[in-house]
Coordinates of C-alpha atoms in Angstrom, one line a residue:
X11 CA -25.5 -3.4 14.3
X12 CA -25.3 -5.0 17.6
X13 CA -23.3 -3.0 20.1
X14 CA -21.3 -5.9 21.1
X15 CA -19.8 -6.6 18.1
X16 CA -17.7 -3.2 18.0
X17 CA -15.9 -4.6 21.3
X18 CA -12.2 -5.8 20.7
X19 CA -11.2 -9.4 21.3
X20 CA -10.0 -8.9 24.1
X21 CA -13.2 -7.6 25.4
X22 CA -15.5 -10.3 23.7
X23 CA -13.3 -13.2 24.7
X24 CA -14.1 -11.9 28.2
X25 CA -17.4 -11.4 28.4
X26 CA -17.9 -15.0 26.5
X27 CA -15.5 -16.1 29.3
X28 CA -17.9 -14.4 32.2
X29 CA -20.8 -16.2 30.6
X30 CA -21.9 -12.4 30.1
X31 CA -22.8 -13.4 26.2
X32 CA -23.1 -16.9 24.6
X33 CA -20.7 -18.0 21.5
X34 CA -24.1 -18.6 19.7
X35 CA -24.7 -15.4 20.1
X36 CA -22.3 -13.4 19.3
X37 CA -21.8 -16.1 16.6
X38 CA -25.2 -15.8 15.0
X39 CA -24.4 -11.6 15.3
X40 CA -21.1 -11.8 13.0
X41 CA -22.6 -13.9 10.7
X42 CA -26.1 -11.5 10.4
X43 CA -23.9 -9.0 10.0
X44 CA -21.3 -10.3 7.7
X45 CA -23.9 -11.5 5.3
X46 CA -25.7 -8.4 5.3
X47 CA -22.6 -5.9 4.6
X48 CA -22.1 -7.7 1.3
X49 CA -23.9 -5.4 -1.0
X50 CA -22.0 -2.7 0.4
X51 CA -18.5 -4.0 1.1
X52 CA -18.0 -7.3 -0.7
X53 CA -15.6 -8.5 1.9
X54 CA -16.6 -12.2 2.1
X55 CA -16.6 -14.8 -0.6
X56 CA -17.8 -18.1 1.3
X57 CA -19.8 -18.8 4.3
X58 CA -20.4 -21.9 6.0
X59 CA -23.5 -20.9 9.0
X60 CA -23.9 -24.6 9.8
X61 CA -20.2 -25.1 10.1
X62 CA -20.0 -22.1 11.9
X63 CA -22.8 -22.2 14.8
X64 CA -21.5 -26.0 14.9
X65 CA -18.2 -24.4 16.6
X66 CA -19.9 -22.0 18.2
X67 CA -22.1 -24.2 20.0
X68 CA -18.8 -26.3 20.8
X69 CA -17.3 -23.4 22.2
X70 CA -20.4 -22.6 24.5
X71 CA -20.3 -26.3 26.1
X72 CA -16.0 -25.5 26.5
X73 CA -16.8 -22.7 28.3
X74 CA -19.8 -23.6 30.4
X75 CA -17.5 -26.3 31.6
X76 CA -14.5 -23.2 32.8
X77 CA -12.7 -24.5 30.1
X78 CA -11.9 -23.0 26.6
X79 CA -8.5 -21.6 24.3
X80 CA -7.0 -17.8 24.1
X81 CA -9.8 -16.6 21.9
X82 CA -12.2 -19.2 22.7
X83 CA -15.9 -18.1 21.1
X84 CA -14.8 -15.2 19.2
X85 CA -15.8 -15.4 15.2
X86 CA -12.2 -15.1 13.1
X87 CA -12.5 -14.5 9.4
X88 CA -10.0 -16.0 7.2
X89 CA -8.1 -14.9 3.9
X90 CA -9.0 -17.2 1.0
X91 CA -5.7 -18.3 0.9
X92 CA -5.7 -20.3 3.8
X93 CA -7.3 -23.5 3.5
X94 CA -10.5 -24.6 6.0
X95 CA -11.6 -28.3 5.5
X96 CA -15.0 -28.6 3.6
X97 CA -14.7 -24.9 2.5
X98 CA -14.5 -23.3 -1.2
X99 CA -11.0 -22.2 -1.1
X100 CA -10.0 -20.4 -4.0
X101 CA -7.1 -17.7 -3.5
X102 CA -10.1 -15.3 -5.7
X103 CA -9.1 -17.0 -9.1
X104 CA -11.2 -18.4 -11.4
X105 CA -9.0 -21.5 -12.2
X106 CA -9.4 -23.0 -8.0
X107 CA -13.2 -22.9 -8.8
X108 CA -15.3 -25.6 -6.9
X109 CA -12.2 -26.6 -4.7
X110 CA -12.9 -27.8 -1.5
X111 CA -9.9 -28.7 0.8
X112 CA -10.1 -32.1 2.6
X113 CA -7.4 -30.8 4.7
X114 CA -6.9 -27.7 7.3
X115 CA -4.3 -25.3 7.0
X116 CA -1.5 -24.8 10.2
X117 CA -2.4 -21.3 10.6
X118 CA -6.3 -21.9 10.8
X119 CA -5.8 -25.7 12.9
X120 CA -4.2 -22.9 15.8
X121 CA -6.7 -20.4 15.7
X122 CA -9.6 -23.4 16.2
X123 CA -7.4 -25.6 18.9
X124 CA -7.7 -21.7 20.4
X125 CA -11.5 -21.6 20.6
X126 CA -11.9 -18.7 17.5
X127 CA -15.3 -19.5 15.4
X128 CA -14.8 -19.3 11.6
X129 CA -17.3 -16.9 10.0
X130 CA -16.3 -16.9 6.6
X131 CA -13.8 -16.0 3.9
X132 CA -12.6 -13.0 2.9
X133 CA -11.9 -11.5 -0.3
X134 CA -8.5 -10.6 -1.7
X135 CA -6.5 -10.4 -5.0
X136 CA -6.1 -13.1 -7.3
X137 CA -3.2 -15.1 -5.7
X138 CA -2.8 -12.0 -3.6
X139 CA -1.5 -10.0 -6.6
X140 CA -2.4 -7.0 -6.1
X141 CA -2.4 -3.4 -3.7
X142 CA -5.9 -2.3 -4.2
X143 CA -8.2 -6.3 -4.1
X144 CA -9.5 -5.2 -7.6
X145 CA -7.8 -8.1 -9.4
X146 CA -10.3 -10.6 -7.6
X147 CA -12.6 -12.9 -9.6
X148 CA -15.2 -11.9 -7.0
X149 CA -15.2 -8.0 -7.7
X150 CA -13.0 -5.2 -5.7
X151 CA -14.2 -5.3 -2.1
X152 CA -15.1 -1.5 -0.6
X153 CA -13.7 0.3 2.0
X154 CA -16.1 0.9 4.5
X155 CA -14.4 4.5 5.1
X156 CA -15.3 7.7 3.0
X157 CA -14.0 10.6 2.4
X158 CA -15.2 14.1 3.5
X159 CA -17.5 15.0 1.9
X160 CA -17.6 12.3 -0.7
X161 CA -19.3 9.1 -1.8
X162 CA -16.7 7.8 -4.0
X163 CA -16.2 4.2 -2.8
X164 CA -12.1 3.9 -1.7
X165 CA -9.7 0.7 -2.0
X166 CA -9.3 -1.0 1.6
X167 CA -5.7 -2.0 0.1
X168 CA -4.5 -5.3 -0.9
X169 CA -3.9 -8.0 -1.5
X170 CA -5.8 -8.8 1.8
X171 CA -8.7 -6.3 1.4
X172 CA -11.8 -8.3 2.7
X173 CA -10.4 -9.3 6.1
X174 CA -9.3 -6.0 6.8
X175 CA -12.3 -4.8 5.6
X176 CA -14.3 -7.0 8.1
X177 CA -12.1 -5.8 11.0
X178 CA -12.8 -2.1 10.3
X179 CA -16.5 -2.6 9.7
X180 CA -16.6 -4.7 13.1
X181 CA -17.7 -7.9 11.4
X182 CA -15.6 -10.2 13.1
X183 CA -12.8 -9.6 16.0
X184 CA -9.7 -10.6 13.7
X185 CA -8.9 -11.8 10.5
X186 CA -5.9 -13.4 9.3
X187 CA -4.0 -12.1 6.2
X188 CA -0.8 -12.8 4.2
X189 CA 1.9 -10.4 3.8
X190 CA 4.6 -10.7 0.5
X191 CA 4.9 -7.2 -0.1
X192 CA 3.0 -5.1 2.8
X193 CA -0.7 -7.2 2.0
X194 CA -1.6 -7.3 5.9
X195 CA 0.4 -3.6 6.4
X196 CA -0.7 -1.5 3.8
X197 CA -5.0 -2.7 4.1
X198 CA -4.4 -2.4 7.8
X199 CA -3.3 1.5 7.5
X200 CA -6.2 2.3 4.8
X201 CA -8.7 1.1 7.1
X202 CA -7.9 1.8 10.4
X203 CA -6.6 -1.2 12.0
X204 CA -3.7 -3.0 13.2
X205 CA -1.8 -5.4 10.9
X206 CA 1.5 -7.7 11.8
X207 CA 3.7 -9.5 9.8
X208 CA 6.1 -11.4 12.0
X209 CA 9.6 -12.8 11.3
X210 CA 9.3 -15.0 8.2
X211 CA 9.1 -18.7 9.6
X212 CA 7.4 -17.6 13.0
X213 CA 3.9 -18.7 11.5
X214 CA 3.3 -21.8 9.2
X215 CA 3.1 -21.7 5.5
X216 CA 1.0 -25.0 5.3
X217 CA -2.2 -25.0 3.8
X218 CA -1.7 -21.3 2.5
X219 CA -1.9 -21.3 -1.5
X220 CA 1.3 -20.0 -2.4
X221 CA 2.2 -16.8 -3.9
X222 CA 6.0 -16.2 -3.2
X223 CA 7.5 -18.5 -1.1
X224 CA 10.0 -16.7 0.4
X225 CA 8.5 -13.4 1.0
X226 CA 4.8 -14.7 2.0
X227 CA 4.0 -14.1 5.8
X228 CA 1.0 -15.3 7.8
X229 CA -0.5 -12.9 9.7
X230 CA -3.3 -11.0 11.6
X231 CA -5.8 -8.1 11.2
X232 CA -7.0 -6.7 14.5
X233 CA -8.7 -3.8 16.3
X234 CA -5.6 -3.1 18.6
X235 CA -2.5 -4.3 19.2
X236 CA -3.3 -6.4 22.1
X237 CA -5.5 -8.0 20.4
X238 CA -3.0 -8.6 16.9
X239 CA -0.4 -10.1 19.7
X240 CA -3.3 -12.4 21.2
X241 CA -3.7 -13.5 17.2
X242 CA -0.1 -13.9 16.6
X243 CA 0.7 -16.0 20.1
X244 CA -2.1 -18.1 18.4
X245 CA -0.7 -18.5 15.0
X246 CA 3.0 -18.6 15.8
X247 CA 4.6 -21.8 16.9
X248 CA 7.1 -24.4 14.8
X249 CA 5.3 -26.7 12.2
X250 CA 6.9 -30.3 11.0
X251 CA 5.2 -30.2 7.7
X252 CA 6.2 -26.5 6.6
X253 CA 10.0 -26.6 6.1
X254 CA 10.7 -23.1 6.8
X255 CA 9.0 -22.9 9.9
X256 CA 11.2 -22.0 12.4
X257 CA 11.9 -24.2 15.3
X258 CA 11.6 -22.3 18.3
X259 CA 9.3 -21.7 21.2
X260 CA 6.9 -18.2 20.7
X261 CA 7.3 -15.5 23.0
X262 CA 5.1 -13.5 25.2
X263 CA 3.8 -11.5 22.6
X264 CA 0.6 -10.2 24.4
X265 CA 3.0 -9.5 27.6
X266 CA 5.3 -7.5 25.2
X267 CA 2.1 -5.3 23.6
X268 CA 2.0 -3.8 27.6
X269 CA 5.5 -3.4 28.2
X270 CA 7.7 0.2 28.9
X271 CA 9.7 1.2 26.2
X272 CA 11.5 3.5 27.9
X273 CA 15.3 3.3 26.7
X274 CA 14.4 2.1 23.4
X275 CA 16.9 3.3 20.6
X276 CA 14.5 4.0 17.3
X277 CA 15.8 4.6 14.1
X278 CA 14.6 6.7 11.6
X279 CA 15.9 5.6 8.2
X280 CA 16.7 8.7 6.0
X281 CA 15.6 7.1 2.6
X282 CA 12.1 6.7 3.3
X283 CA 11.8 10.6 2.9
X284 CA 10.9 10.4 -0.9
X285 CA 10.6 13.2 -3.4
X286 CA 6.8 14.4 -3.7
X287 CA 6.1 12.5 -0.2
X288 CA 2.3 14.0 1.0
X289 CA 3.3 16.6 4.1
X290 CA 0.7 14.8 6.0
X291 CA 2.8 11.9 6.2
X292 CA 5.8 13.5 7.0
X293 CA 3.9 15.5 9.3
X294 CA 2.3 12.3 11.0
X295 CA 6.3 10.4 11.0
X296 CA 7.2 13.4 13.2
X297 CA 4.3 12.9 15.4
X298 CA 5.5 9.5 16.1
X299 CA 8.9 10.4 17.1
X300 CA 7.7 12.9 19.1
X301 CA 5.5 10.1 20.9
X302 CA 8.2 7.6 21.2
X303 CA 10.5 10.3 23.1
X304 CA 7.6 11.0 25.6
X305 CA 7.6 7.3 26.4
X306 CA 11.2 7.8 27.0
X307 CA 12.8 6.5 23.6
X308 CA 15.6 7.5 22.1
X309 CA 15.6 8.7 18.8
X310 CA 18.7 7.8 16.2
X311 CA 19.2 8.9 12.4
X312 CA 20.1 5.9 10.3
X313 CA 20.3 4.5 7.0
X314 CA 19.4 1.9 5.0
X315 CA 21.2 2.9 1.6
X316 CA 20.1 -0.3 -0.7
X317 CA 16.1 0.9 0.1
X318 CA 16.2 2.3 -3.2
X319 CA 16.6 -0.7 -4.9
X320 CA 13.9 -2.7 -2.9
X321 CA 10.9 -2.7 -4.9
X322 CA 12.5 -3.3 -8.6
X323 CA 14.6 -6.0 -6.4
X324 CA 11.3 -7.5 -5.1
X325 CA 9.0 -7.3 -8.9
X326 CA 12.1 -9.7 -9.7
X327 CA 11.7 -11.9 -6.9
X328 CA 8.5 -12.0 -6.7
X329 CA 6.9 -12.7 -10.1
X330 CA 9.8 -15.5 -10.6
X331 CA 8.5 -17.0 -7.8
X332 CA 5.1 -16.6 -8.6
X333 CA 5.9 -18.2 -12.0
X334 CA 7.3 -21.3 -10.1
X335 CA 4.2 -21.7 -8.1
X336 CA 1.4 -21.4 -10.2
X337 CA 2.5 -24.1 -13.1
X338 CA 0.7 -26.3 -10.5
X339 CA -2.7 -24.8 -12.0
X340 CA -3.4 -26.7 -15.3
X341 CA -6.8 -28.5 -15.3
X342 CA -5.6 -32.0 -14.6
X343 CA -6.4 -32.3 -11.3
X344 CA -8.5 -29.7 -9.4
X345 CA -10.5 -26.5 -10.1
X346 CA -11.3 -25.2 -13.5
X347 CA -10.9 -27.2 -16.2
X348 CA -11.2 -26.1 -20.0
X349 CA -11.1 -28.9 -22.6
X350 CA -8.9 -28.4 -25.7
X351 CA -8.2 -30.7 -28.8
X352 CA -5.2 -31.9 -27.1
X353 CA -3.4 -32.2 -23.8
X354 CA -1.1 -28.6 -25.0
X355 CA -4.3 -26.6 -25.7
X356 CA -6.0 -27.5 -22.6
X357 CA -3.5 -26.2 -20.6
X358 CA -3.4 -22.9 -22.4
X359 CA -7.4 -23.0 -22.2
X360 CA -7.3 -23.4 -18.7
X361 CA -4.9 -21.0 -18.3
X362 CA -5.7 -18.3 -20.4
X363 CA -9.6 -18.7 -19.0
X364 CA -8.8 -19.0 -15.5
X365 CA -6.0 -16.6 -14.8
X366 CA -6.6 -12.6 -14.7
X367 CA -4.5 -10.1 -16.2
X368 CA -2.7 -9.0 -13.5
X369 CA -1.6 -13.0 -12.8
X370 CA -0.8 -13.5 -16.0
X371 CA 1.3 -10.0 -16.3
X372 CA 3.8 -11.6 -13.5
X373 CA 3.6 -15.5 -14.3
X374 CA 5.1 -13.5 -17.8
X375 CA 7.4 -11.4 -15.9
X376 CA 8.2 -14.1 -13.7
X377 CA 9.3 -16.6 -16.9
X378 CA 11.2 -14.2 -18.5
X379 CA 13.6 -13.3 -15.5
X380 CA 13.8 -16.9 -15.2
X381 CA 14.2 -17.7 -18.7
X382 CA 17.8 -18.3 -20.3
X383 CA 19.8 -15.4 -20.7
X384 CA 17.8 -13.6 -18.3
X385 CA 18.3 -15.7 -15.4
X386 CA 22.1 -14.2 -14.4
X387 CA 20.9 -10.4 -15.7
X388 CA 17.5 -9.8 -13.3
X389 CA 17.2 -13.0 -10.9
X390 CA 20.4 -13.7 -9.8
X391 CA 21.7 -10.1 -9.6
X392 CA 18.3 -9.4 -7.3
X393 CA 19.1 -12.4 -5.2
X394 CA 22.1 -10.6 -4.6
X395 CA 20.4 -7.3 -3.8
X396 CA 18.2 -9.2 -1.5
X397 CA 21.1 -9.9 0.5
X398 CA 22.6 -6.7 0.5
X399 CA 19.2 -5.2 2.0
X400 CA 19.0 -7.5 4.6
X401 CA 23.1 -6.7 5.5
X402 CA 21.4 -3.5 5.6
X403 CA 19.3 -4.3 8.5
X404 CA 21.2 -6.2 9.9
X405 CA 24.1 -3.1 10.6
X406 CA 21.3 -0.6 11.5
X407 CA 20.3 -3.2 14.5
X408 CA 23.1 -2.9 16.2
X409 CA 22.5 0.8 17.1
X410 CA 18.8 0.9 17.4
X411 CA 15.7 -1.5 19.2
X412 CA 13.5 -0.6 16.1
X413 CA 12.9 1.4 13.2
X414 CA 10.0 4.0 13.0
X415 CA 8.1 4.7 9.3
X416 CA 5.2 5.7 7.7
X417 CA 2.9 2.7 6.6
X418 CA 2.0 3.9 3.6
X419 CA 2.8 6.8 1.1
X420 CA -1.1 7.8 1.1
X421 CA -4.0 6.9 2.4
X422 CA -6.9 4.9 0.6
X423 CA -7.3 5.9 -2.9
X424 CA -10.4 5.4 -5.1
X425 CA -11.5 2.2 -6.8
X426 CA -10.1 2.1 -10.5
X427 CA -8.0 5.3 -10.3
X428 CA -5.2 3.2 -10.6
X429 CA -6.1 0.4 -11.7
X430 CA -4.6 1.0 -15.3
X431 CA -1.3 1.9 -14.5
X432 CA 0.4 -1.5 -12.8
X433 CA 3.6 1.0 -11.7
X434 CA 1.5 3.6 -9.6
X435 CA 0.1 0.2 -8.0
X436 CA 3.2 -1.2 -7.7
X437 CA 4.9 2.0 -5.8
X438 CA 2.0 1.5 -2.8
X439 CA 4.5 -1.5 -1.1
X440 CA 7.3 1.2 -1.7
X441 CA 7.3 1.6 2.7
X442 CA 6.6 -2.4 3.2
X443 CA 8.5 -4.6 0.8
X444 CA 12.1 -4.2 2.6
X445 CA 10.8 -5.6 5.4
X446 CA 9.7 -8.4 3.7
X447 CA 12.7 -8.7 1.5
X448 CA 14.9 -9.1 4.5
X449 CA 12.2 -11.2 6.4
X450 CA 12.3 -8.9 9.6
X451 CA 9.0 -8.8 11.7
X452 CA 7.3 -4.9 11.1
X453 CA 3.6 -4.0 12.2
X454 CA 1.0 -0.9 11.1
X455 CA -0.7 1.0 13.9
X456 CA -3.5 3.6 12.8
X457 CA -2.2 6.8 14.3
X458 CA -4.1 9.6 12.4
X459 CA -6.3 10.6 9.8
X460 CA -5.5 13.0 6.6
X461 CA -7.0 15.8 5.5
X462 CA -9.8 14.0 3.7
X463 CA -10.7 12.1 6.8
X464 CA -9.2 8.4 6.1
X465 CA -7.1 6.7 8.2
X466 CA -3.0 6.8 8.1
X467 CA -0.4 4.2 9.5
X468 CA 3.0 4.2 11.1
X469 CA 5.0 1.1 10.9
X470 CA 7.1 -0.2 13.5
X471 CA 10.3 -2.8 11.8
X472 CA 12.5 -4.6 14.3
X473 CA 14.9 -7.5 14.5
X474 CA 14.4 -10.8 13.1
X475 CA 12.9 -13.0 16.2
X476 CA 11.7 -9.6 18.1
X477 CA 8.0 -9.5 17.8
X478 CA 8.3 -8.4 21.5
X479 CA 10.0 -5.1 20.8
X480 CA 7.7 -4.6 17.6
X481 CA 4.2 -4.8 19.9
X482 CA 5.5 -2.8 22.9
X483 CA 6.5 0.4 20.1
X484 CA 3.2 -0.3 18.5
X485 CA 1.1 -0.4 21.8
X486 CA 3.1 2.7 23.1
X487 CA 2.0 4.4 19.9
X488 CA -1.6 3.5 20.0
X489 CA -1.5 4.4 23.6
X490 CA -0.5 7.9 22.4
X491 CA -2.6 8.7 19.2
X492 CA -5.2 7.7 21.2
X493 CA -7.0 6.8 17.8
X494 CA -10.5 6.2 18.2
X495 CA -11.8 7.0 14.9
X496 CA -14.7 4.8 13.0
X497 CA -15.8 4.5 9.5
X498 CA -19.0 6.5 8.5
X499 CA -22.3 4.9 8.3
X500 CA -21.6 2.6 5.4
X501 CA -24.4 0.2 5.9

């Protein structure tokens, strides 16, 4: 592998900048490599190397001239759930195959206006349902970490597996990813990177094939914080087409990821000490408080007492919506098409074909808590919930800056082990989905490994709006594990 591609973006987008490297370079390098990891990883469903020296080249001509974006030159692989003009875009189902967008999504439009290279898209779960990207019509992708003293290939976590596989295997020098229940958190703590979901709003929706509307977050996979808060200053920013895009100017966020934290109040929420919780994690929570009071924090006990009823809340919220969302897929217009006698029986063709099981487990879920008699029962009383969750955060915010967890309840598990048992999945977002319930902004910092040798996460969770808070904890973190830690040779 080319030494320069293990730099961060930070570091690449300088040495492009110096004229130390060419984009075509260090284009042609991501794209050698990308291609070439597939047997072992799987992280990548599309490429497009025309499309991709083409902006490469562009970005060479920007920066010979002293010109060029934030990240101008550096190769960014994308989720495929985000749409890129001309590209097979297919959210890893069977029923979007052959589509091509004639259109750009928001989130991807900023990273190129930026100067970032696409180098191709990455796998993920069907629809990004999913906690381990085994659901995907392409196959699971691989975790480029191993185990000691093991060959047993691991889950990189989902729903956004393949980009944060890409990060972690230094294919690329970000990634973007969607977050509904902890898809950008929970991947980016299994493999060793950083992973952001901001305040819901802060990044445009547009052009992103919908899961849940109103828990889905754009975000970013990185190899350090700085480098997730360069990706999010790029990707925030109000958008007149998405209508929950929030109007408001974006902050310093790559300002914030060096700032003191000294004063800080940072909660630690009692009910995310669980029954049969690994002591490693616990063990590895400490070691972040006792970080954050080096750095001069203050520590507080809080609660958040609905927690408990977050994840049943959000398997409500979330398949309802999903149910919503995906009648759009029916054969009439785009994607995969499967002719019946009549108009009724292609649709359930189409359907039945081109939907996996673990799609058509929550479009079932999702119609039945929706359904008549049902509706008051599960849907509204969760709505209800929802709300008390965020009143929740909302009271523990006015006595601490930010809240301190683990990321995850365990670190990567092996492909298919649970697989066959959809409420063991389920209980992986069991750290991650408040956060997304209540739409505050929360990020995953490696900060150790476990006894087997994989990677573990803390998560950070602050205020709604305060992505500045959120990177300066996280940087302050990183600064103190010191976590330098690679996958094996995977190659």
């Amino acid at each position: 592998m080319t030494d320069f591609l293990t730099l961060s973006l930070a570091d690449i987008t300088a040495k492009l900048k110096a004229r130390e490297l060419s984009a075509t370079d260090v284009a042609t390098a991501s794209l050698d490599a990308a291609e070439a990891s597939q047997g072992a990883l799987n992280a990548f469903t599309a490429f497009d190397r025309d499309k991709t020296l083409a902006m490469a080249k562009a970005s060479d001509e920007r920066l010979a001239k002293g010109e060029g974006g934030l990240i101008e030159g550096a190769p960014i692989a994308v989720k495929d759930l985000f749409a890129v003009e001309g590209v097979s875009t297919t959210a890893c189902s069977h029923i979007l195959d052959g589509f091509k967008p004639p259109y750009e999504s928001t989130v991807t439009t900023k990273l190129w206006e930026a100067g970032g290279v696409f180098l191709g898209k990455t796998n993920m779960d069907e629809f990004a349902m999913g906690s381990s990207n085994e659901t995907s019509y392409y196959g699971n992708v691989i975790n480029p970490w191993r185990a000691k003293g093991s060959d047993a290939k691991l889950t990189p976590g989902g729903s956004s597996g393949g980009s944060a596989a890409a990060v972690a295997a230094d294919l690329c020098f970000g990634a973007t990813g969607t977050d509904t229940g902890g898809s950008i958190r929970q991947p980016a703590a299994f493999t060793g990177t950083v992973g952001v979901k901001a305040t819901y709003g802060r990044a445009s929706r547009w052009g992103a094939v919908a899961f849940a509307s109103s828990l889905d977050h754009p975000g970013p996979f990185a190899k350090t914080v700085k480098d997730a808060a360069i990706l999010m200053q790029v990707m925030s920013g109000h958008d007149p087409k998405e209508s929950t895009s929030l109007p408001l100017d974006v902050p310093d966020f790559i300002a914030a990821a060096s700032a003191s934290v000294k004063g800080k109040r940072i909660g630690v929420p009692k009910e995310y000490r669980m029954d049969g919780m690994p002591a490693e994690i616990e063990t590895l929570w400490q070691q972040g408080v006792d970080w954050l009071k080096a750095a001069g924090c203050d520590i507080v006990d809080v609660s958040l007492p609905h927690t408990k009823y977050a994840l049943p809340t959000y398997y409500i919220i979330n398949p309802a919506e999903a149910s919503s969302n995906l009648a759009r897929y029916d054969g009439m217009r785009y994607g995969l098409r499967v002719e019946g006698q009549d108009l009724t029986e292609t649709y359930e063709k189409t359907r039945g074909e081109g939907f996996g099981h673990e799609v058509q487990r929550r479009i079932l879920m999702g119609t039945y808590v929706l359904s008549a008699g049902y509706y008051d029962a599960y849907y509204l009383k969760a709505l209800k919930v929802r709300r008390r969750i965020l009143e929740d955060f909302d009271k523990v915010f006015e006595s601490c800056d930010a809240l301190l967890t683990p990321s995850t309840p365990s670190g990567a598990f092996e492909l298919g082990s649970k697989s066959g048992d959809p409420i063991s999945m389920y209980l992986n977002d069991i750290f991650t989905v408040t956060a997304n319930i209540a739409g505050v902004p929360a990020l995953s910092v490696p900060a150790g490994l476990d006894a087997s040798g994989l990677p573990l996460g803390l998560q950070v969770i602050t205020p709604a709006l305060d992505e500045e808070t959120m990177f300066s904890v996280g940087a302050a973190l990183e600064d103190a594990a010191a976590f330098n830690h690679k996958p094996g040779k995977w190659w």
